[in-house]
CSV table of C-alpha atoms in Angstrom, one decimal:
chain,number,residue,atom,x,y,z
A,5,MET,CA,121.8,33.6,49.2
A,6,LYS,CA,120.4,30.6,51.1
A,7,PHE,CA,117.3,30.5,53.3
A,8,PRO,CA,116.6,27.7,55.7
A,9,ARG,CA,112.9,27.4,54.7
A,10,GLY,CA,113.1,28.2,51.0
A,11,GLU,CA,112.9,31.5,49.2
A,12,PRO,CA,110.8,33.9,51.4
A,13,SER,CA,108.1,36.1,50.0
A,14,LYS,CA,108.3,39.9,50.0
A,15,GLU,CA,105.8,40.0,52.9
A,16,GLU,CA,108.0,37.6,54.9
A,17,ILE,CA,111.1,39.8,54.4
A,18,MET,CA,109.8,43.3,54.8
A,19,SER,CA,106.8,44.0,57.0
A,20,GLU,CA,105.2,47.4,56.8
A,21,LYS,CA,102.4,48.0,59.3
A,22,LEU,CA,100.7,50.4,61.7
A,23,VAL,CA,100.7,49.5,65.3
A,24,VAL,CA,98.2,50.9,67.8
A,25,LEU,CA,100.1,52.5,70.8
A,26,LYS,CA,97.2,54.2,72.6
A,27,GLY,CA,93.4,54.1,72.2
A,28,LEU,CA,91.3,51.2,71.2
A,29,SER,CA,93.0,47.8,71.2
A,30,PRO,CA,96.6,48.8,72.0
A,31,GLY,CA,99.1,46.5,70.3
A,32,LYS,CA,96.8,45.7,67.4
A,33,GLU,CA,98.6,45.6,64.0
A,34,TYR,CA,97.4,46.8,60.6
A,35,PRO,CA,99.6,45.5,57.7
A,36,LEU,CA,99.9,47.9,54.8
A,37,ALA,CA,99.4,46.7,51.2
A,38,GLY,CA,99.1,48.4,47.9
A,39,ASN,CA,100.0,52.0,47.1
A,40,GLN,CA,97.1,53.8,48.8
A,41,VAL,CA,95.5,53.0,52.2
A,42,PHE,CA,92.5,54.8,53.7
A,43,ILE,CA,92.2,55.2,57.5
A,44,GLY,CA,88.9,56.0,59.0
A,45,ALA,CA,85.8,54.8,60.8
A,46,ALA,CA,84.0,53.6,57.6
A,47,SER,CA,83.8,49.9,57.1
A,48,ASP,CA,85.2,50.2,53.6
A,49,CYS,CA,88.5,51.7,54.8
A,50,GLU,CA,91.5,49.5,54.6
A,51,ILE,CA,92.3,50.4,58.3
A,52,CYS,CA,89.0,50.8,60.2
A,53,LEU,CA,89.2,52.6,63.5
A,54,THR,CA,85.8,52.8,65.3
A,55,ASP,CA,86.7,55.7,67.6
A,56,ASP,CA,84.5,58.7,68.3
A,57,GLY,CA,87.3,61.1,67.3
A,58,VAL,CA,87.9,59.4,63.9
A,59,LEU,CA,85.9,60.5,60.9
A,60,ALA,CA,84.5,58.1,58.2
A,61,ARG,CA,87.6,58.8,56.0
A,62,HIS,CA,90.1,60.5,58.2
A,63,ALA,CA,93.5,60.0,56.6
A,64,ILE,CA,95.2,58.6,53.5
A,65,LEU,CA,98.5,56.8,53.2
A,66,ASP,CA,100.1,57.1,49.8
A,67,LYS,CA,103.2,55.2,48.7
A,68,ARG,CA,105.5,57.0,46.2
A,69,ASP,CA,109.0,55.9,45.3
A,70,ASP,CA,109.0,53.2,48.1
A,71,GLU,CA,108.1,55.8,50.7
A,72,TRP,CA,104.8,56.3,52.6
A,73,HIS,CA,103.3,59.8,52.9
A,74,LEU,CA,100.4,60.6,55.3
A,75,ARG,CA,97.9,63.3,54.6
A,76,SER,CA,94.5,64.2,56.0
A,77,ALA,CA,91.3,63.5,54.1
A,78,ASP,CA,88.9,66.4,53.6
A,79,THR,CA,88.7,68.5,56.8
A,80,ALA,CA,89.9,65.8,59.1
A,81,LYS,CA,92.6,66.7,61.7
A,82,LEU,CA,95.8,64.8,62.2
A,83,SER,CA,98.3,65.5,65.0
A,84,ASP,CA,101.6,64.3,66.3
A,85,THR,CA,102.0,62.9,69.8
A,86,GLU,CA,102.6,66.4,71.1
A,87,GLY,CA,99.2,67.5,69.8
A,88,GLN,CA,100.7,69.6,67.0
A,89,PRO,CA,98.6,69.6,63.8
A,90,ILE,CA,99.9,67.7,60.7
A,91,VAL,CA,98.9,68.4,57.1
A,92,LYS,CA,101.3,66.2,55.3
A,93,LEU,CA,104.0,63.9,56.7
A,94,ARG,CA,106.6,61.6,55.1
A,95,ILE,CA,106.7,58.6,57.5
A,96,GLN,CA,109.5,56.2,58.1
A,97,HIS,CA,110.2,53.5,60.7
A,98,GLY,CA,109.2,54.8,64.2
A,99,THR,CA,107.0,57.7,63.0
A,100,THR,CA,104.1,58.2,65.4
A,101,PHE,CA,100.9,60.1,64.8
A,102,SER,CA,97.4,60.5,66.3
A,103,LEU,CA,93.8,60.3,64.8
A,104,GLY,CA,91.3,61.4,67.4
A,105,THR,CA,92.3,59.5,70.6
A,106,VAL,CA,94.1,56.7,68.7
A,107,THR,CA,97.9,56.9,68.5
A,108,LEU,CA,99.5,54.8,65.7
A,109,ARG,CA,103.2,54.0,65.0
A,110,PHE,CA,104.6,53.1,61.6
A,111,VAL,CA,106.8,50.0,61.6
A,112,SER,CA,109.0,48.9,58.7
A,113,SER,CA,111.3,46.2,60.0
A,114,PRO,CA,113.4,43.7,58.1
A,115,ALA,CA,112.7,40.1,59.2
A,116,ILE,CA,115.5,38.3,60.8
A,117,ILE,CA,115.8,34.8,59.4
A,118,ASP,CA,116.5,32.5,62.4
A,119,GLY,CA,118.9,29.6,62.6
A,120,ALA,CA,121.8,29.6,60.2
A,121,GLY,CA,120.0,31.7,57.5
A,122,GLU,CA,121.3,35.1,56.4
A,123,TRP,CA,119.6,38.4,57.0
A,124,SER,CA,118.3,40.4,54.1
A,125,SER,CA,115.6,42.8,53.0
A,126,PRO,CA,114.6,44.4,49.7
A,127,GLY,CA,117.1,46.9,48.5
A,128,VAL,CA,119.7,45.8,51.1
A,129,MET,CA,122.9,44.2,50.0
A,130,ASN,CA,124.3,40.9,51.2
A,131,GLN,CA,127.0,40.8,54.0
A,132,GLU,CA,129.9,41.5,51.7
A,133,ASP,CA,128.1,44.4,50.1
A,134,ALA,CA,127.2,45.7,53.5
A,135,VAL,CA,130.8,45.6,54.6
A,136,ARG,CA,131.8,47.7,51.6
A,137,GLN,CA,129.0,50.2,52.2
A,138,LEU,CA,129.8,50.4,56.0
A,139,LYS,CA,133.5,51.2,55.4
A,140,SER,CA,132.6,53.7,52.6
A,141,ALA,CA,130.0,55.3,54.9
A,142,ARG,CA,132.5,55.5,57.8
A,143,ASP,CA,135.1,57.2,55.6
A,144,ALA,CA,132.4,59.7,54.4
A,145,ILE,CA,131.2,60.3,58.0
A,146,MET,CA,134.7,61.0,59.2
A,147,ARG,CA,135.3,63.4,56.2
A,148,GLU,CA,132.2,65.3,57.0
A,149,ILE,CA,132.9,65.5,60.7
A,150,SER,CA,136.5,66.6,60.1
A,151,ARG,CA,135.2,69.7,58.4
A,152,ILE,CA,133.9,71.0,61.7
A,153,ILE,CA,135.6,68.9,64.5
A,154,VAL,CA,139.4,69.1,64.5
A,155,GLY,CA,141.3,66.1,65.8
A,156,GLN,CA,139.7,63.7,68.3
A,157,GLN,CA,139.8,60.9,65.7
A,158,ALA,CA,140.1,58.1,68.3
A,159,VAL,CA,137.1,59.5,70.2
A,160,LEU,CA,135.0,59.7,67.1
A,161,ASN,CA,135.9,56.2,66.0
A,162,GLN,CA,134.9,54.8,69.4
A,163,ILE,CA,131.5,56.6,69.2
A,164,LEU,CA,130.9,55.2,65.7
A,165,VAL,CA,131.8,51.7,66.9
A,166,ALA,CA,129.4,52.0,69.9
A,167,LEU,CA,126.6,53.3,67.6
A,168,PHE,CA,126.8,50.3,65.2
A,169,ALA,CA,127.2,47.9,68.1
A,170,ARG,CA,124.0,49.4,69.7
A,171,GLY,CA,125.9,50.6,72.8
A,172,HIS,CA,126.0,53.8,74.8
A,173,CYS,CA,129.0,56.0,75.6
A,174,LEU,CA,130.1,57.8,78.8
A,175,LEU,CA,132.4,60.7,77.8
A,176,ILE,CA,134.9,61.9,80.4
A,177,GLY,CA,136.5,65.2,79.7
A,178,VAL,CA,137.0,68.8,80.9
A,179,PRO,CA,134.7,71.5,79.6
A,180,GLY,CA,135.4,73.1,76.2
A,181,LEU,CA,136.5,69.9,74.3
A,182,ALA,CA,133.6,70.0,71.8
A,183,LYS,CA,131.7,67.0,73.3
A,184,THR,CA,128.4,68.6,72.5
A,185,MET,CA,129.5,69.7,69.1
A,186,MET,CA,130.6,66.1,68.3
A,187,VAL,CA,127.2,64.8,69.0
A,188,ARG,CA,125.5,67.5,67.0
A,189,VAL,CA,127.7,67.0,64.0
A,190,LEU,CA,127.4,63.2,64.2
A,191,ALA,CA,123.6,63.5,64.3
A,192,GLY,CA,123.7,65.7,61.2
A,193,THR,CA,125.9,63.3,59.2
A,194,LEU,CA,123.6,60.4,60.1
A,195,ASP,CA,120.3,62.1,59.5
A,196,LEU,CA,119.2,61.5,63.1
A,197,ASN,CA,117.4,63.5,65.6
A,198,MET,CA,119.5,64.8,68.5
A,199,ARG,CA,118.5,66.4,71.8
A,200,ARG,CA,120.5,67.6,74.8
A,201,ILE,CA,119.6,67.4,78.5
A,202,GLN,CA,121.5,69.5,81.0
A,203,PHE,CA,121.4,67.5,84.2
A,204,THR,CA,120.9,69.5,87.3
A,205,PRO,CA,120.1,68.6,91.0
A,206,ASP,CA,116.4,69.6,90.6
A,207,LEU,CA,115.8,67.5,87.4
A,208,MET,CA,113.0,65.0,87.9
A,209,PRO,CA,112.4,61.7,86.1
A,210,THR,CA,109.3,63.0,84.3
A,211,ASP,CA,111.4,65.9,83.0
A,212,ILE,CA,113.3,63.5,80.7
A,213,THR,CA,110.7,60.7,80.1
A,214,GLY,CA,107.6,62.8,79.7
A,215,THR,CA,104.3,62.9,81.6
A,216,ASP,CA,100.5,62.7,81.1
A,217,ILE,CA,98.8,66.0,80.7
A,218,LEU,CA,95.0,66.5,81.2
A,219,GLU,CA,93.5,68.4,78.3
A,220,GLU,CA,90.1,69.3,77.1
A,221,ASP,CA,88.7,68.9,73.6
A,222,PRO,CA,87.5,72.4,72.5
A,223,VAL,CA,84.6,70.8,70.5
A,224,THR,CA,83.2,68.0,72.7
A,225,ARG,CA,84.5,69.4,76.0
A,226,ASN,CA,85.6,65.9,76.9
A,227,ARG,CA,88.7,65.7,79.0
A,228,ARG,CA,91.5,63.1,78.5
A,229,PHE,CA,95.1,62.5,79.4
A,230,ARG,CA,97.7,63.0,76.6
A,231,PHE,CA,101.2,61.8,77.1
A,232,SER,CA,103.7,64.6,76.4
A,233,ARG,CA,106.9,63.0,75.4
A,234,GLY,CA,110.1,64.1,77.0
A,235,PRO,CA,113.6,64.7,75.4
A,236,LEU,CA,114.4,61.0,75.8
A,237,PHE,CA,112.4,60.4,72.6
A,238,THR,CA,115.2,61.0,70.1
A,239,ASN,CA,117.9,59.1,68.3
A,240,LEU,CA,121.0,60.6,69.8
A,241,LEU,CA,120.7,61.9,73.4
A,242,LEU,CA,123.5,64.0,75.0
A,243,ALA,CA,123.1,63.7,78.7
A,244,ASP,CA,125.3,66.5,79.9
A,245,GLU,CA,127.0,66.1,83.3
A,246,ILE,CA,124.9,63.0,84.2
A,247,ASN,CA,126.5,62.9,87.7
A,248,ARG,CA,124.9,66.2,88.7
A,249,THR,CA,121.4,64.9,89.0
A,250,PRO,CA,120.0,62.7,91.8
A,251,PRO,CA,120.0,58.9,91.5
A,252,LYS,CA,116.2,58.7,90.8
A,253,THR,CA,116.6,60.7,87.6
A,254,GLN,CA,119.8,58.8,86.7
A,255,ALA,CA,117.9,55.5,87.1
A,256,ALA,CA,115.1,56.7,84.7
A,257,LEU,CA,117.6,57.4,82.0
A,258,LEU,CA,119.5,54.2,82.5
A,259,GLU,CA,116.3,52.1,82.5
A,260,ALA,CA,115.4,53.6,79.1
A,261,MET,CA,119.0,52.9,77.9
A,262,GLN,CA,118.6,49.2,78.9
A,263,GLU,CA,114.9,48.6,77.9
A,264,ARG,CA,114.7,51.1,75.1
A,265,HIS,CA,111.2,52.1,76.1
A,266,VAL,CA,109.4,54.4,78.6
A,267,THR,CA,106.4,53.4,80.7
A,268,ALA,CA,104.0,56.0,81.9
A,269,ALA,CA,100.6,55.3,83.5
A,270,GLY,CA,100.8,51.7,82.6
A,271,ILE,CA,101.4,52.4,78.9
A,272,THR,CA,104.7,51.5,77.2
A,273,TYR,CA,106.1,53.9,74.7
A,274,PRO,CA,109.0,52.6,72.5
A,275,LEU,CA,111.9,54.9,72.0
A,276,PRO,CA,112.9,55.8,68.4
A,277,GLN,CA,115.4,53.5,66.8
A,278,PRO,CA,118.3,53.7,66.6
A,279,PHE,CA,118.7,55.1,70.2
A,280,MET,CA,122.0,56.0,71.7
A,281,VAL,CA,123.0,57.9,74.8
A,282,MET,CA,126.2,59.8,75.2
A,283,ALA,CA,126.6,61.0,78.7
A,284,THR,CA,129.3,63.4,79.9
A,285,GLN,CA,131.1,63.8,83.2
A,286,ASN,CA,133.4,66.5,84.3
A,287,PRO,CA,136.5,65.0,86.0
A,288,ILE,CA,137.5,68.3,87.7
A,289,GLU,CA,135.0,69.2,90.4
A,290,GLN,CA,133.1,66.6,92.3
A,291,GLU,CA,131.3,68.7,94.9
A,292,GLY,CA,127.5,68.5,94.6
A,293,THR,CA,127.6,65.5,92.4
A,294,TYR,CA,125.9,62.1,92.5
A,295,PRO,CA,128.5,59.5,91.2
A,296,LEU,CA,127.0,56.7,89.2
A,297,PRO,CA,126.8,53.4,91.0
A,298,GLU,CA,128.8,50.6,89.7
A,299,ALA,CA,125.8,48.7,88.4
A,300,GLN,CA,124.7,51.7,86.4
A,301,LEU,CA,128.1,52.4,85.0
A,302,ASP,CA,128.0,48.9,83.7
A,303,ARG,CA,125.2,49.9,81.3
A,304,PHE,CA,127.6,52.0,79.2
A,305,MET,CA,129.5,50.1,76.5
A,306,PHE,CA,132.4,52.5,76.5
A,307,CYS,CA,134.0,55.0,78.9
A,308,VAL,CA,135.7,57.4,76.5
A,309,LYS,CA,138.3,59.8,77.6
A,310,VAL,CA,138.2,63.0,75.7
A,311,ASP,CA,141.7,64.6,76.1
A,312,TYR,CA,143.1,68.0,75.2
A,313,PRO,CA,143.9,68.5,71.5
A,314,GLU,CA,147.4,68.5,70.1
A,315,ALA,CA,149.1,71.9,69.7
A,316,ASP,CA,148.6,72.0,65.9
A,317,ASP,CA,145.0,71.0,66.2
A,318,GLU,CA,144.3,73.6,68.9
A,319,LYS,CA,145.8,76.3,66.7
A,320,LYS,CA,143.5,75.2,63.9
A,321,ILE,CA,140.5,75.2,66.3
A,322,ILE,CA,141.0,78.8,67.5
A,323,MET,CA,141.5,80.0,63.9
A,324,GLU,CA,138.4,78.2,62.5
A,325,THR,CA,136.0,79.0,65.3
A,326,THR,CA,136.8,82.7,65.4
A,327,ARG,CA,135.8,83.3,61.8
A,328,ASP,CA,132.4,84.4,60.5
A,329,THR,CA,131.7,81.2,58.7
A,330,ARG,CA,128.9,78.7,58.7
A,331,MET,CA,129.8,75.0,58.2
A,332,GLU,CA,127.3,72.4,57.2
A,333,VAL,CA,127.7,68.6,56.9
A,334,GLY,CA,126.2,66.2,54.4
A,335,ARG,CA,123.9,63.4,55.3
A,336,VAL,CA,125.5,59.9,54.8
A,337,LEU,CA,123.2,57.4,56.4
A,338,ASN,CA,119.6,57.4,57.6
A,339,ALA,CA,118.0,55.6,60.6
A,340,GLN,CA,116.7,52.6,58.7
A,341,THR,CA,120.1,51.9,57.1
A,342,ILE,CA,121.8,52.1,60.5
A,343,LEU,CA,119.4,49.6,62.0
A,344,GLN,CA,120.1,47.2,59.1
A,345,LEU,CA,123.8,47.6,59.6
A,346,GLN,CA,123.5,47.0,63.3
A,347,HIS,CA,122.0,43.6,62.5
A,348,ILE,CA,124.9,42.9,60.2
A,349,VAL,CA,127.4,43.7,63.0
A,350,ARG,CA,125.9,41.0,65.2
A,351,ARG,CA,126.2,38.4,62.4
A,352,VAL,CA,130.0,38.8,62.0
A,353,PRO,CA,131.5,35.3,62.7
A,354,VAL,CA,133.9,34.9,65.7
A,355,SER,CA,136.1,31.9,66.3
A,356,GLU,CA,136.4,30.0,69.6
A,357,HIS,CA,140.0,31.2,69.7
A,358,ILE,CA,138.8,34.9,69.9
A,359,ALA,CA,136.1,34.1,72.4
A,360,SER,CA,138.6,32.3,74.7
A,361,TYR,CA,141.0,35.3,74.5
A,362,VAL,CA,138.1,37.7,75.5
A,363,ILE,CA,137.2,35.5,78.5
A,364,GLU,CA,140.8,35.2,79.7
A,365,LEU,CA,141.2,39.0,79.5
A,366,VAL,CA,138.0,39.7,81.5
A,367,ARG,CA,138.6,37.0,84.1
A,368,ALA,CA,142.2,38.1,84.6
A,369,THR,CA,140.8,41.4,86.1
A,370,ARG,CA,139.0,39.6,89.0
A,371,PRO,CA,141.1,39.3,92.2
A,372,THR,CA,139.0,36.2,93.3
A,373,ASN,CA,140.1,34.3,90.2
A,374,GLU,CA,142.8,31.8,90.9
A,375,GLY,CA,144.7,32.5,87.8
A,376,ALA,CA,144.6,36.3,88.2
A,377,PRO,CA,148.0,38.1,88.1
A,378,ASP,CA,149.6,39.2,91.5
A,379,PHE,CA,149.1,42.9,90.7
A,380,ILE,CA,145.4,42.3,90.3
A,381,LYS,CA,145.1,40.8,93.8
A,382,ARG,CA,147.2,43.7,95.1
A,383,TRP,CA,145.4,46.7,93.5
A,384,VAL,CA,141.9,45.6,92.4
A,385,GLN,CA,138.8,45.3,94.6
A,386,TRP,CA,136.3,44.3,91.9
A,387,GLY,CA,137.0,43.1,88.4
A,388,ALA,CA,135.0,43.3,85.2
A,389,GLY,CA,131.8,41.3,84.9
A,390,PRO,CA,130.4,39.2,82.0
A,391,ARG,CA,129.0,42.3,80.2
A,392,ALA,CA,132.6,43.4,79.6
A,393,GLY,CA,133.2,40.3,77.5
A,394,GLN,CA,130.0,40.9,75.5
A,395,PHE,CA,130.9,44.5,74.7
A,396,LEU,CA,134.5,43.5,73.9
A,397,LEU,CA,133.3,41.1,71.3
A,398,LEU,CA,130.7,43.5,69.9
A,399,ALA,CA,133.2,46.3,69.7
A,400,ALA,CA,135.7,44.0,67.8
A,401,LYS,CA,132.9,43.0,65.4
A,402,ALA,CA,131.9,46.6,64.7
A,403,HIS,CA,135.5,47.6,64.3
A,404,VAL,CA,136.4,45.1,61.7
A,405,LEU,CA,133.3,46.0,59.6
A,406,LEU,CA,134.2,49.7,59.8
A,407,GLU,CA,137.7,48.7,58.6
A,408,GLY,CA,136.2,46.8,55.7
A,409,ARG,CA,137.0,43.3,57.0
A,410,LEU,CA,134.9,40.3,58.1
A,411,SER,CA,137.4,38.4,60.4
A,412,VAL,CA,138.0,39.4,64.0
A,413,SER,CA,141.5,39.0,65.5
A,414,CYS,CA,142.9,39.3,69.0
A,415,ALA,CA,144.4,42.6,68.1
A,416,ASP,CA,140.9,44.0,67.4
A,417,VAL,CA,139.9,42.9,70.8
A,418,ARG,CA,142.8,44.6,72.5
A,419,GLU,CA,142.0,47.8,70.6
A,420,TYR,CA,138.9,48.3,72.8
A,421,ALA,CA,140.0,46.8,76.1
A,422,LEU,CA,140.6,50.3,77.6
A,423,PRO,CA,137.2,51.9,76.8
A,424,VAL,CA,135.3,48.7,77.6
A,425,MET,CA,136.9,47.9,81.0
A,426,ARG,CA,138.2,51.1,82.5
A,427,HIS,CA,134.8,51.8,84.2
A,428,ARG,CA,134.3,48.2,85.2
A,429,ILE,CA,137.4,47.8,87.3
A,430,PHE,CA,137.4,49.3,90.8
A,431,CYS,CA,140.7,49.8,92.5
A,432,ASN,CA,141.4,49.5,96.3
A,433,PHE,CA,143.2,51.9,98.6
A,434,ALA,CA,146.6,50.3,97.8
A,435,ALA,CA,146.2,51.3,94.2
A,436,ALA,CA,145.1,54.8,95.1
A,437,SER,CA,148.1,55.3,97.5
A,438,GLU,CA,150.5,54.2,94.7
A,439,ARG,CA,148.6,56.4,92.1
A,440,VAL,CA,147.8,53.4,89.9
A,441,THR,CA,144.9,54.0,87.6
A,442,THR,CA,142.5,51.5,85.9
A,443,ASP,CA,144.2,52.2,82.6
A,444,ASP,CA,147.5,51.2,84.0
A,445,ILE,CA,146.0,48.0,85.3
A,446,ILE,CA,144.3,47.2,82.0
A,447,ASN,CA,147.6,47.7,80.1
A,448,LYS,CA,149.3,45.3,82.4
A,449,VAL,CA,146.6,42.8,82.0
A,450,ILE,CA,146.9,43.0,78.2
A,451,ALA,CA,150.7,42.4,78.5
A,452,ALA,CA,150.2,39.5,80.9
A,453,VAL,CA,147.5,37.6,79.1
A,454,LYS,CA,148.8,35.7,76.1
A,455,GLU,CA,146.7,34.8,73.1
A,456,PRO,CA,145.5,31.2,73.5
A,457,SER,CA,147.2,28.6,71.3
A,458,TYR,CA,145.2,27.1,68.4
């Protein structure tokens, strides 16, 4: 493996540190070194926090088997961000905890070598090894999921592609098609936290992002605000029936999707990584709903159609779900490995030939484009924007890695044209009167646009 600036040190490749989120000196970083780190107010502590609520030796970080473990020292009190007491805690990237009024976050991020250098970190394979691991992990994930979810292979594959491409999914399907179960099972196989929000007309933005709560210290009687985190602070979020909540709450969710953090009272709280939103919509009844604006729909990488199962699959579903059995899935990947593989996806090389094909597909959907087909000018009011091209390319990259390949072809791009563009093309009244759907238009565009010549 070659590096543009010579062989990096271990500290340059893997940075393990604590970052102050709230309290004294927000944003200050404390690098971790050695196998034991003392945290407290005493000057001889490796991490010295001069805060009234921090004791001389408040907590100890121990490193065992390349993992850090946090425990309290003597009678000191530790708590999570919700104020719940902690005695011992195994921490990993993104773990947040509090000592007194100071909130700290553990960060263990692999460094990205800029320029033409390759990306690596201790214990992580090179790109070829990563491809083999990703394909093996994908097969294992599908095997585990298939123990509980019957059928829906195309839907599950699109969700996995979006996950490794750092995208979000909008799931369109009638009730009872196991959309919630898919998310729960996927979170189990990936060793990720999962939460569900049932969107309702009375849901407020603070109900999902969290809010500051005024609390009183039982010992000192001092009052302070503590941020109580909402259900957004998770790895996989199921936003059930997102179109049933007002635009203000929709905007709070979509802002978190785009920025991957939440701001409350002037303080920014990063969301756990990886972070993925899977929102659902019911296509049957539209009364009392707040349809997502076009600009907000564009934030979703995929619009996935969840259809009825095949007859054989439906028979198996009713047989399996009416038995007194308890199914469990094995864990395949953890959060840190997923983050590393997401970086690998973005480093898959793509030729100018593929990029030109993506651009021609996207631009062919715009009626204002001179080279657009006649049916586009007849049926389409607005075509897909530049983000469609970005997501098409990312989807193709993630797809080939999941298939165990490193080269992207035009066929890989066509594979995801429907989920990427069906919510980015808006038909006019002529299309509605002729019962032409966006899927029909995309299929005609795929047939009309030829691959560019070399």
